[in-house]
Amino acid sequence: MIELEGVPELIDPVMVAAFEGWNDAGDAASTAVAHLEREWKGEVFAALDAEDYYDFQVNRPTVFMDGGVRKITWPTTRLSVVRVGGDKPRDLVLVRGIEPSMRWRSFCNELLGFAHELGVELVVILGALLGDTPHTRPVPVSGVTSDPDLAERMDLEETKYEGPTGIVGVLQEACTHAGVPAVSLWAAVPHYVSQPPNPKATLALLNRLEDLLDLRIPQGELPEDARAWQVGVDQLAAEDSEVAEYVQTLEEARDTAELPEASGEAIAREFERYLRRRDGSPPPPGGHATADGSDTGPWLRDNPSGKPRPPKPPKPDASGDATGDDGDDSEE
């Protein structure tokens, strides 16, 4: 039985969820939810029983000292509530945890039980995958749903993905069967720089969530962190001619493919976000999924010089294009 003592009646609640693991390249999605929780001072009101869903040899508990007393933190999924102020206040139910090791259907049913009891009107699940996208360009974020009406109303794509899936895909499907509107937002993280953190991808997810829910999200230090991250990757790429050439190839492919959008909807969205921020009052203070569904490990590997470098870029095919995906086919 679900106990929600101490949780007030919520206003137009939306559940926003992210899970560490295969669905979270560069830790971009889980960091986005952690950012919301930190900026809006969310307090945890519920946690799932770790023994029901986690293999502790895969996700080990951690020991820490608290006032001279040893305590253990168990890997699990926790829920908190934050209230977003402004002209139209609303509540966000934040779900942050680790992709479960077992009993995924029961896991999703328990989360949907919380959503039902809290009167959640929409579930937004954040994810990040590895794709062939250059770090020097805006991070692609795709919004997908299984609901045709929701896709039309919120300007989303109907998911056509087929292949291996993670807890993000399973939870979205569970929402569909339960009649709960659900959306997944996927950020494409450059596969050649996949190690966390990736503040640029985190910021892109938050910007897309901001547009989707028509609210203002405080960015904190994320813009500065994103700029510092890009400068660092620029320097790393400049030290390796193969990587620099590969990045240039990705840039050319991306610029050509997105030229129409860059002159239209993308600029309009960015201008609307600028106006919203200018006019609004400041608010209170493992492997990962890839675009083709395969699994991949960290990008860094050793070489004789001791300098970390990405994997060798794919060779061009007969048409001159680099083989591989463009990172836009998100899973459901």
Short mmCIF file of N, CA, C and O in Angstrom, two decimals, residues 195-253:
data_model
loop_
_atom_site.label_atom_id
_atom_site.label_comp_id
_atom_site.label_asym_id
_atom_site.label_seq_id
_atom_site.Cartn_x
_atom_site.Cartn_y
_atom_site.Cartn_z
N GLN A 195 32.09 10.23 -21.44
CA GLN A 195 32.26 10.17 -20.00
C GLN A 195 31.54 11.34 -19.31
O GLN A 195 31.57 12.46 -19.81
N PRO A 196 30.89 11.06 -18.18
CA PRO A 196 30.21 12.14 -17.45
C PRO A 196 31.21 13.01 -16.71
O PRO A 196 32.34 12.60 -16.47
N PRO A 197 30.77 14.23 -16.36
CA PRO A 197 29.44 14.80 -16.66
C PRO A 197 29.42 15.45 -18.04
O PRO A 197 30.47 15.72 -18.62
N ASN A 198 28.21 15.72 -18.53
CA ASN A 198 28.04 16.45 -19.78
C ASN A 198 27.03 17.56 -19.53
O ASN A 198 25.84 17.41 -19.81
N PRO A 199 27.48 18.70 -18.96
CA PRO A 199 26.55 19.77 -18.62
C PRO A 199 25.84 20.37 -19.83
O PRO A 199 24.74 20.89 -19.70
N LYS A 200 26.46 20.29 -21.00
CA LYS A 200 25.82 20.83 -22.20
C LYS A 200 24.57 20.03 -22.55
O LYS A 200 23.53 20.60 -22.90
N ALA A 201 24.65 18.70 -22.45
CA ALA A 201 23.48 17.86 -22.72
C ALA A 201 22.43 18.03 -21.63
O ALA A 201 21.23 18.03 -21.91
N THR A 202 22.87 18.16 -20.38
CA THR A 202 21.93 18.40 -19.28
C THR A 202 21.15 19.69 -19.51
O THR A 202 19.92 19.74 -19.36
N LEU A 203 21.85 20.75 -19.90
CA LEU A 203 21.21 22.03 -20.15
C LEU A 203 20.23 21.93 -21.31
O LEU A 203 19.14 22.52 -21.27
N ALA A 204 20.59 21.18 -22.34
CA ALA A 204 19.69 21.03 -23.49
C ALA A 204 18.40 20.31 -23.09
O ALA A 204 17.31 20.67 -23.55
N LEU A 205 18.51 19.28 -22.25
CA LEU A 205 17.32 18.59 -21.77
C LEU A 205 16.42 19.52 -20.96
O LEU A 205 15.19 19.52 -21.11
N LEU A 206 17.02 20.33 -20.10
CA LEU A 206 16.24 21.25 -19.28
C LEU A 206 15.57 22.31 -20.14
O LEU A 206 14.42 22.70 -19.88
N ASN A 207 16.25 22.78 -21.17
CA ASN A 207 15.64 23.76 -22.07
C ASN A 207 14.44 23.15 -22.81
O ASN A 207 13.41 23.81 -22.99
N ARG A 208 14.58 21.91 -23.22
CA ARG A 208 13.47 21.24 -23.93
C ARG A 208 12.32 20.99 -22.97
O ARG A 208 11.14 21.13 -23.35
N LEU A 209 12.62 20.63 -21.73
CA LEU A 209 11.57 20.44 -20.73
C LEU A 209 10.87 21.76 -20.44
O LEU A 209 9.64 21.80 -20.27
N GLU A 210 11.63 22.82 -20.41
CA GLU A 210 11.08 24.16 -20.19
C GLU A 210 10.07 24.51 -21.27
O GLU A 210 8.97 25.01 -21.00
N ASP A 211 10.42 24.23 -22.52
CA ASP A 211 9.51 24.50 -23.63
C ASP A 211 8.27 23.61 -23.56
O ASP A 211 7.15 24.06 -23.81
N LEU A 212 8.49 22.36 -23.22
CA LEU A 212 7.38 21.39 -23.20
C LEU A 212 6.34 21.77 -22.16
O LEU A 212 5.13 21.68 -22.41
N LEU A 213 6.80 22.16 -20.97
CA LEU A 213 5.89 22.43 -19.85
C LEU A 213 5.55 23.91 -19.71
O LEU A 213 4.76 24.27 -18.82
N ASP A 214 6.13 24.76 -20.56
CA ASP A 214 5.86 26.19 -20.52
C ASP A 214 6.13 26.76 -19.13
O ASP A 214 5.27 27.39 -18.50
N LEU A 215 7.33 26.53 -18.64
CA LEU A 215 7.74 27.09 -17.36
C LEU A 215 9.20 27.55 -17.46
O LEU A 215 9.87 27.25 -18.43
N ARG A 216 9.62 28.27 -16.45
CA ARG A 216 11.00 28.75 -16.43
C ARG A 216 11.81 27.97 -15.42
O ARG A 216 11.43 27.89 -14.25
N ILE A 217 12.90 27.38 -15.89
CA ILE A 217 13.77 26.57 -15.02
C ILE A 217 15.04 27.37 -14.73
O ILE A 217 15.74 27.80 -15.65
N PRO A 218 15.36 27.59 -13.46
CA PRO A 218 16.62 28.28 -13.13
C PRO A 218 17.81 27.45 -13.59
O PRO A 218 17.88 26.26 -13.34
N GLN A 219 18.75 28.09 -14.28
CA GLN A 219 19.86 27.35 -14.87
C GLN A 219 21.08 27.26 -13.95
O GLN A 219 21.94 26.41 -14.17
N GLY A 220 21.15 28.13 -12.95
CA GLY A 220 22.28 28.06 -12.04
C GLY A 220 23.60 28.22 -12.77
O GLY A 220 23.76 29.10 -13.62
N GLU A 221 24.55 27.34 -12.49
CA GLU A 221 25.88 27.41 -13.09
C GLU A 221 26.00 26.54 -14.35
O GLU A 221 27.09 26.45 -14.92
N LEU A 222 24.90 25.95 -14.79
CA LEU A 222 24.97 25.05 -15.94
C LEU A 222 25.49 25.71 -17.22
O LEU A 222 26.32 25.12 -17.92
N PRO A 223 25.05 26.94 -17.57
CA PRO A 223 25.60 27.54 -18.80
C PRO A 223 27.12 27.71 -18.75
O PRO A 223 27.81 27.42 -19.72
N GLU A 224 27.63 28.15 -17.60
CA GLU A 224 29.08 28.31 -17.46
C GLU A 224 29.78 26.95 -17.52
O GLU A 224 30.84 26.80 -18.16
N ASP A 225 29.20 25.95 -16.87
CA ASP A 225 29.78 24.60 -16.91
C ASP A 225 29.78 24.05 -18.32
O ASP A 225 30.73 23.37 -18.74
N ALA A 226 28.70 24.32 -19.07
CA ALA A 226 28.60 23.83 -20.44
C ALA A 226 29.67 24.46 -21.32
O ALA A 226 30.29 23.78 -22.16
N ARG A 227 29.91 25.76 -21.15
CA ARG A 227 30.95 26.43 -21.93
C ARG A 227 32.33 25.88 -21.58
O ARG A 227 33.16 25.64 -22.47
N ALA A 228 32.58 25.66 -20.29
CA ALA A 228 33.88 25.12 -19.88
C ALA A 228 34.07 23.71 -20.42
O ALA A 228 35.18 23.33 -20.84
N TRP A 229 33.00 22.91 -20.42
CA TRP A 229 33.07 21.55 -20.96
C TRP A 229 33.45 21.58 -22.43
O TRP A 229 34.31 20.82 -22.89
N GLN A 230 32.81 22.48 -23.21
CA GLN A 230 33.10 22.53 -24.64
C GLN A 230 34.52 22.98 -24.90
O GLN A 230 35.20 22.45 -25.79
N VAL A 231 35.00 23.96 -24.13
CA VAL A 231 36.38 24.41 -24.30
C VAL A 231 37.35 23.26 -24.02
O VAL A 231 38.33 23.06 -24.76
N GLY A 232 37.06 22.48 -22.99
CA GLY A 232 37.93 21.34 -22.66
C GLY A 232 37.95 20.31 -23.77
O GLY A 232 39.03 19.78 -24.12
N VAL A 233 36.78 20.00 -24.35
CA VAL A 233 36.74 19.02 -25.44
C VAL A 233 37.39 19.59 -26.69
O VAL A 233 38.06 18.87 -27.44
N ASP A 234 37.21 20.89 -26.94
CA ASP A 234 37.90 21.54 -28.07
C ASP A 234 39.41 21.33 -27.97
O ASP A 234 40.08 21.01 -28.95
N GLN A 235 39.94 21.55 -26.79
CA GLN A 235 41.38 21.41 -26.58
C GLN A 235 41.84 19.97 -26.80
O GLN A 235 42.88 19.72 -27.41
N LEU A 236 41.06 19.03 -26.30
CA LEU A 236 41.40 17.62 -26.48
C LEU A 236 41.38 17.22 -27.94
O LEU A 236 42.28 16.53 -28.43
N ALA A 237 40.34 17.69 -28.66
CA ALA A 237 40.23 17.35 -30.08
C ALA A 237 41.35 17.98 -30.89
O ALA A 237 41.86 17.38 -31.85
N ALA A 238 41.76 19.19 -30.50
CA ALA A 238 42.81 19.89 -31.24
C ALA A 238 44.14 19.16 -31.15
O ALA A 238 45.02 19.34 -32.01
N GLU A 239 44.34 18.34 -30.13
CA GLU A 239 45.59 17.61 -29.94
C GLU A 239 45.67 16.34 -30.77
O GLU A 239 46.71 15.69 -30.79
N ASP A 240 44.58 15.99 -31.44
CA ASP A 240 44.56 14.75 -32.22
C ASP A 240 43.97 15.07 -33.60
O ASP A 240 42.80 15.40 -33.71
N SER A 241 44.78 14.98 -34.64
CA SER A 241 44.34 15.38 -35.97
C SER A 241 43.19 14.50 -36.48
O SER A 241 42.29 14.98 -37.19
N GLU A 242 43.22 13.21 -36.15
CA GLU A 242 42.15 12.32 -36.58
C GLU A 242 40.81 12.72 -35.98
O GLU A 242 39.78 12.74 -36.65
N VAL A 243 40.85 13.02 -34.69
CA VAL A 243 39.62 13.43 -34.01
C VAL A 243 39.13 14.76 -34.56
O VAL A 243 37.94 14.96 -34.81
N ALA A 244 40.04 15.71 -34.76
CA ALA A 244 39.66 17.02 -35.30
C ALA A 244 39.02 16.89 -36.68
O ALA A 244 38.01 17.54 -36.98
N GLU A 245 39.58 16.01 -37.51
CA GLU A 245 39.02 15.79 -38.84
C GLU A 245 37.64 15.14 -38.74
O GLU A 245 36.71 15.49 -39.48
N TYR A 246 37.49 14.21 -37.83
CA TYR A 246 36.21 13.54 -37.65
C TYR A 246 35.13 14.51 -37.16
O TYR A 246 34.00 14.52 -37.65
N VAL A 247 35.50 15.36 -36.21
CA VAL A 247 34.56 16.36 -35.71
C VAL A 247 34.12 17.29 -36.83
O VAL A 247 32.94 17.64 -36.95
N GLN A 248 35.05 17.68 -37.68
CA GLN A 248 34.71 18.54 -38.81
C GLN A 248 33.72 17.86 -39.74
O GLN A 248 32.78 18.49 -40.25
N THR A 249 33.91 16.55 -39.97
CA THR A 249 32.97 15.80 -40.80
C THR A 249 31.57 15.79 -40.20
O THR A 249 30.57 15.98 -40.90
N LEU A 250 31.50 15.60 -38.88
CA LEU A 250 30.20 15.61 -38.20
C LEU A 250 29.56 17.00 -38.28
O LEU A 250 28.34 17.11 -38.46
N GLU A 251 30.38 18.04 -38.14
CA GLU A 251 29.85 19.41 -38.22
C GLU A 251 29.23 19.68 -39.59
O GLU A 251 28.13 20.24 -39.69
N GLU A 252 29.93 19.27 -40.64
CA GLU A 252 29.42 19.51 -41.99
C GLU A 252 28.12 18.76 -42.23
O GLU A 252 27.18 19.31 -42.82
N ALA A 253 28.08 17.51 -41.78
CA ALA A 253 26.86 16.72 -41.95
C ALA A 253 25.70 17.32 -41.17
O ALA A 253 24.57 17.41 -41.66
#
